[in-house]
């Protein structure tokens, strides 16, 4: 008598959901029963068809996002009590992302950007804004200093920075947000005949490295983006 | 809780969410076959995930958790349009075919045919089938995502695949084959 293999079982076989014993039983049955083998084949083919059909879904129509993810994030960070307990739970579950996160919370943070990559520039601003909002909401003192050098300097260059408006807004909303440009990077650009104008309120340090070393000596937390 | 460590975890969290987006969008599209709606659903699910990060107790289950949120977003959308009906039994009756340029026609035709067949499945079957086939979730995970028993997952998958197989076989039978003499 042929072993009875149900459709459910055959699907589970195709999806690799059977335990070893059941798989063996189905394999043996498939080997001796041509019709069953054909059914299994048809199911596998159907599965492949579905995968293939959505391998390249049409591109999402791009429309402006009125509420960017970081705003939802800032809100999420600020939800009191329960949310914080959740973050703490995840804190324990995940490993620390960087040694800097283990630093005591000095309330002084230096964010360092040395790269012109668009995603990083956005990240540094998201982080700055997230920190500033979280600090304001929780009533904690906080100073965030953004230090830019090399390709990162573009973020602070007037006429070049794609985020000039957002930076202006952040500065207007948060007196505790400061911008530092690397003097050496500016020097190098000028040597190459490139005119460098900085966004309003940007201060120039001798070099990004100097500034970072000084701040870390003062107990600031350092975050490289 | 030091504010700075919130920053690190939030960044990690944001990155995981970004990484999950293409998969969410693909499945959302398979469910609703509407790129704009799929994008909205993905966006909505991601925003909810950001807001409710605290509800995820076990980070290793993030993926199923995200798809469960996506599924609830879609069900809410369907319920708002079909308040009287059983969502799981809903199926698209009239669907516009994909317009396809002449080149690459055959491949596109197959793709369009499968997408149409998937869209004709009742919502419950469509969801189970796409979660298993596109995201390779286990039956148990799919049960968790959709909040249904594993037996229901199996029977819906079984019926869905059977309907799809029959549909594709029928389509093949009606498509004239070019034969080489």
mmCIF file with all atom_site columns, C-alpha atoms in Angstrom, chain B residues 59-153:
data_model
loop_
_atom_site.group_PDB
_atom_site.id
_atom_site.type_symbol
_atom_site.label_atom_id
_atom_site.label_alt_id
_atom_site.label_comp_id
_atom_site.label_asym_id
_atom_site.label_entity_id
_atom_site.label_seq_id
_atom_site.pdbx_PDB_ins_code
_atom_site.Cartn_x
_atom_site.Cartn_y
_atom_site.Cartn_z
_atom_site.occupancy
_atom_site.B_iso_or_equiv
_atom_site.pdbx_formal_charge
_atom_site.auth_seq_id
_atom_site.auth_comp_id
_atom_site.auth_asym_id
_atom_site.auth_atom_id
_atom_site.pdbx_PDB_model_num
ATOM 1  C CA . UNK B 1 59  ? 15.524  41.876 19.272  1.00 0.00 ? 59  UNK B CA 1
ATOM 2  C CA . UNK B 1 60  ? 16.145  38.584 17.462  1.00 0.00 ? 60  UNK B CA 1
ATOM 3  C CA . UNK B 1 61  ? 12.435  38.527 16.630  1.00 0.00 ? 61  UNK B CA 1
ATOM 4  C CA . UNK B 1 62  ? 12.497  41.960 15.079  1.00 0.00 ? 62  UNK B CA 1
ATOM 5  C CA . UNK B 1 63  ? 11.718  40.705 11.590  1.00 0.00 ? 63  UNK B CA 1
ATOM 6  C CA . UNK B 1 64  ? 8.506   38.857 12.475  1.00 0.00 ? 64  UNK B CA 1
ATOM 7  C CA . UNK B 1 65  ? 7.509   41.747 14.706  1.00 0.00 ? 65  UNK B CA 1
ATOM 8  C CA . UNK B 1 66  ? 7.880   44.188 11.807  1.00 0.00 ? 66  UNK B CA 1
ATOM 9  C CA . UNK B 1 67  ? 5.843   42.020 9.461   1.00 0.00 ? 67  UNK B CA 1
ATOM 10 C CA . UNK B 1 68  ? 3.137   41.681 12.091  1.00 0.00 ? 68  UNK B CA 1
ATOM 11 C CA . UNK B 1 69  ? 2.940   45.483 12.247  1.00 0.00 ? 69  UNK B CA 1
ATOM 12 C CA . UNK B 1 70  ? 2.842   45.646 8.446   1.00 0.00 ? 70  UNK B CA 1
ATOM 13 C CA . UNK B 1 71  ? 0.025   43.114 8.368   1.00 0.00 ? 71  UNK B CA 1
ATOM 14 C CA . UNK B 1 72  ? -1.991  45.101 10.914  1.00 0.00 ? 72  UNK B CA 1
ATOM 15 C CA . UNK B 1 73  ? -1.478  48.282 8.865   1.00 0.00 ? 73  UNK B CA 1
ATOM 16 C CA . UNK B 1 74  ? -2.793  46.555 5.781   1.00 0.00 ? 74  UNK B CA 1
ATOM 17 C CA . UNK B 1 75  ? -5.736  44.996 7.586   1.00 0.00 ? 75  UNK B CA 1
ATOM 18 C CA . UNK B 1 76  ? -6.648  48.427 8.971   1.00 0.00 ? 76  UNK B CA 1
ATOM 19 C CA . UNK B 1 77  ? -6.522  49.816 5.473   1.00 0.00 ? 77  UNK B CA 1
ATOM 20 C CA . UNK B 1 78  ? -8.717  47.008 4.099   1.00 0.00 ? 78  UNK B CA 1
ATOM 21 C CA . UNK B 1 79  ? -11.155 47.268 6.975   1.00 0.00 ? 79  UNK B CA 1
ATOM 22 C CA . UNK B 1 80  ? -11.608 50.974 6.344   1.00 0.00 ? 80  UNK B CA 1
ATOM 23 C CA . UNK B 1 81  ? -12.609 50.179 2.768   1.00 0.00 ? 81  UNK B CA 1
ATOM 24 C CA . UNK B 1 82  ? -14.566 46.991 3.380   1.00 0.00 ? 82  UNK B CA 1
ATOM 25 C CA . UNK B 1 83  ? -16.043 47.431 6.831   1.00 0.00 ? 83  UNK B CA 1
ATOM 26 C CA . UNK B 1 84  ? -18.620 44.691 6.459   1.00 0.00 ? 84  UNK B CA 1
ATOM 27 C CA . UNK B 1 85  ? -16.450 41.909 5.132   1.00 0.00 ? 85  UNK B CA 1
ATOM 28 C CA . UNK B 1 86  ? -14.242 39.207 6.536   1.00 0.00 ? 86  UNK B CA 1
ATOM 29 C CA . UNK B 1 87  ? -10.789 40.539 5.656   1.00 0.00 ? 87  UNK B CA 1
ATOM 30 C CA . UNK B 1 88  ? -9.176  37.115 5.342   1.00 0.00 ? 88  UNK B CA 1
ATOM 31 C CA . UNK B 1 89  ? -11.688 36.120 2.697   1.00 0.00 ? 89  UNK B CA 1
ATOM 32 C CA . UNK B 1 90  ? -11.378 39.307 0.654   1.00 0.00 ? 90  UNK B CA 1
ATOM 33 C CA . UNK B 1 91  ? -10.089 38.886 -2.884  1.00 0.00 ? 91  UNK B CA 1
ATOM 34 C CA . UNK B 1 92  ? -9.510  41.396 -5.646  1.00 0.00 ? 92  UNK B CA 1
ATOM 35 C CA . UNK B 1 93  ? -12.129 40.985 -8.319  1.00 0.00 ? 93  UNK B CA 1
ATOM 36 C CA . UNK B 1 94  ? -11.020 43.454 -10.911 1.00 0.00 ? 94  UNK B CA 1
ATOM 37 C CA . UNK B 1 95  ? -7.403  44.193 -11.479 1.00 0.00 ? 95  UNK B CA 1
ATOM 38 C CA . UNK B 1 96  ? -5.716  46.264 -14.109 1.00 0.00 ? 96  UNK B CA 1
ATOM 39 C CA . UNK B 1 97  ? -3.089  44.288 -15.954 1.00 0.00 ? 97  UNK B CA 1
ATOM 40 C CA . UNK B 1 98  ? 0.463   45.581 -15.940 1.00 0.00 ? 98  UNK B CA 1
ATOM 41 C CA . UNK B 1 99  ? 1.178   47.535 -19.075 1.00 0.00 ? 99  UNK B CA 1
ATOM 42 C CA . UNK B 1 100 ? 4.343   46.133 -20.544 1.00 0.00 ? 100 UNK B CA 1
ATOM 43 C CA . UNK B 1 101 ? 6.521   47.285 -23.406 1.00 0.00 ? 101 UNK B CA 1
ATOM 44 C CA . UNK B 1 102 ? 7.133   44.813 -26.187 1.00 0.00 ? 102 UNK B CA 1
ATOM 45 C CA . UNK B 1 103 ? 10.674  44.004 -25.187 1.00 0.00 ? 103 UNK B CA 1
ATOM 46 C CA . UNK B 1 104 ? 11.094  41.469 -22.444 1.00 0.00 ? 104 UNK B CA 1
ATOM 47 C CA . UNK B 1 105 ? 7.466   40.708 -23.070 1.00 0.00 ? 105 UNK B CA 1
ATOM 48 C CA . UNK B 1 106 ? 7.379   37.038 -22.223 1.00 0.00 ? 106 UNK B CA 1
ATOM 49 C CA . UNK B 1 107 ? 9.175   37.411 -18.939 1.00 0.00 ? 107 UNK B CA 1
ATOM 50 C CA . UNK B 1 108 ? 6.947   40.286 -17.975 1.00 0.00 ? 108 UNK B CA 1
ATOM 51 C CA . UNK B 1 109 ? 3.941   38.317 -18.989 1.00 0.00 ? 109 UNK B CA 1
ATOM 52 C CA . UNK B 1 110 ? 4.808   35.489 -16.633 1.00 0.00 ? 110 UNK B CA 1
ATOM 53 C CA . UNK B 1 111 ? 5.492   37.933 -13.841 1.00 0.00 ? 111 UNK B CA 1
ATOM 54 C CA . UNK B 1 112 ? 2.234   39.768 -14.441 1.00 0.00 ? 112 UNK B CA 1
ATOM 55 C CA . UNK B 1 113 ? 0.318   36.503 -14.582 1.00 0.00 ? 113 UNK B CA 1
ATOM 56 C CA . UNK B 1 114 ? 1.679   35.332 -11.252 1.00 0.00 ? 114 UNK B CA 1
ATOM 57 C CA . UNK B 1 115 ? 1.043   38.708 -9.641  1.00 0.00 ? 115 UNK B CA 1
ATOM 58 C CA . UNK B 1 116 ? -2.516  38.676 -10.906 1.00 0.00 ? 116 UNK B CA 1
ATOM 59 C CA . UNK B 1 117 ? -3.030  35.152 -9.644  1.00 0.00 ? 117 UNK B CA 1
ATOM 60 C CA . UNK B 1 118 ? -1.603  36.067 -6.231  1.00 0.00 ? 118 UNK B CA 1
ATOM 61 C CA . UNK B 1 119 ? -3.830  39.139 -6.036  1.00 0.00 ? 119 UNK B CA 1
ATOM 62 C CA . UNK B 1 120 ? -6.883  36.948 -6.734  1.00 0.00 ? 120 UNK B CA 1
ATOM 63 C CA . UNK B 1 121 ? -6.236  34.812 -3.684  1.00 0.00 ? 121 UNK B CA 1
ATOM 64 C CA . UNK B 1 122 ? -8.246  35.646 -0.597  1.00 0.00 ? 122 UNK B CA 1
ATOM 65 C CA . UNK B 1 123 ? -6.248  37.948 1.714   1.00 0.00 ? 123 UNK B CA 1
ATOM 66 C CA . UNK B 1 124 ? -5.647  35.249 4.309   1.00 0.00 ? 124 UNK B CA 1
ATOM 67 C CA . UNK B 1 125 ? -4.116  32.845 1.782   1.00 0.00 ? 125 UNK B CA 1
ATOM 68 C CA . UNK B 1 126 ? -2.231  35.621 0.013   1.00 0.00 ? 126 UNK B CA 1
ATOM 69 C CA . UNK B 1 127 ? -0.531  36.717 3.204   1.00 0.00 ? 127 UNK B CA 1
ATOM 70 C CA . UNK B 1 128 ? 0.515   33.234 4.281   1.00 0.00 ? 128 UNK B CA 1
ATOM 71 C CA . UNK B 1 129 ? 1.832   32.340 0.862   1.00 0.00 ? 129 UNK B CA 1
ATOM 72 C CA . UNK B 1 130 ? 3.906   35.503 0.375   1.00 0.00 ? 130 UNK B CA 1
ATOM 73 C CA . UNK B 1 131 ? 5.366   35.435 3.876   1.00 0.00 ? 131 UNK B CA 1
ATOM 74 C CA . UNK B 1 132 ? 6.503   31.828 3.350   1.00 0.00 ? 132 UNK B CA 1
ATOM 75 C CA . UNK B 1 133 ? 7.709   32.203 -0.235  1.00 0.00 ? 133 UNK B CA 1
ATOM 76 C CA . UNK B 1 134 ? 9.178   35.703 -0.260  1.00 0.00 ? 134 UNK B CA 1
ATOM 77 C CA . UNK B 1 135 ? 10.511  36.071 3.258   1.00 0.00 ? 135 UNK B CA 1
ATOM 78 C CA . UNK B 1 136 ? 11.034  32.397 4.067   1.00 0.00 ? 136 UNK B CA 1
ATOM 79 C CA . UNK B 1 137 ? 9.311   32.634 7.398   1.00 0.00 ? 137 UNK B CA 1
ATOM 80 C CA . UNK B 1 138 ? 8.649   29.321 9.090   1.00 0.00 ? 138 UNK B CA 1
ATOM 81 C CA . UNK B 1 139 ? 5.025   28.229 9.507   1.00 0.00 ? 139 UNK B CA 1
ATOM 82 C CA . UNK B 1 140 ? 5.299   28.963 13.222  1.00 0.00 ? 140 UNK B CA 1
ATOM 83 C CA . UNK B 1 141 ? 6.548   32.496 12.569  1.00 0.00 ? 141 UNK B CA 1
ATOM 84 C CA . UNK B 1 142 ? 3.776   33.159 10.069  1.00 0.00 ? 142 UNK B CA 1
ATOM 85 C CA . UNK B 1 143 ? 1.256   31.981 12.666  1.00 0.00 ? 143 UNK B CA 1
ATOM 86 C CA . UNK B 1 144 ? 2.722   34.477 15.106  1.00 0.00 ? 144 UNK B CA 1
ATOM 87 C CA . UNK B 1 145 ? 2.804   37.335 12.614  1.00 0.00 ? 145 UNK B CA 1
ATOM 88 C CA . UNK B 1 146 ? -0.817  36.894 11.571  1.00 0.00 ? 146 UNK B CA 1
ATOM 89 C CA . UNK B 1 147 ? -2.072  35.715 14.933  1.00 0.00 ? 147 UNK B CA 1
ATOM 90 C CA . UNK B 1 148 ? -3.470  32.426 13.634  1.00 0.00 ? 148 UNK B CA 1
ATOM 91 C CA . UNK B 1 149 ? -2.838  28.787 14.598  1.00 0.00 ? 149 UNK B CA 1
ATOM 92 C CA . UNK B 1 150 ? -0.234  26.845 12.657  1.00 0.00 ? 150 UNK B CA 1
ATOM 93 C CA . UNK B 1 151 ? -2.913  24.475 11.307  1.00 0.00 ? 151 UNK B CA 1
ATOM 94 C CA . UNK B 1 152 ? -4.597  27.473 9.707   1.00 0.00 ? 152 UNK B CA 1
ATOM 95 C CA . UNK B 1 153 ? -1.272  28.563 8.240   1.00 0.00 ? 153 UNK B CA 1
#
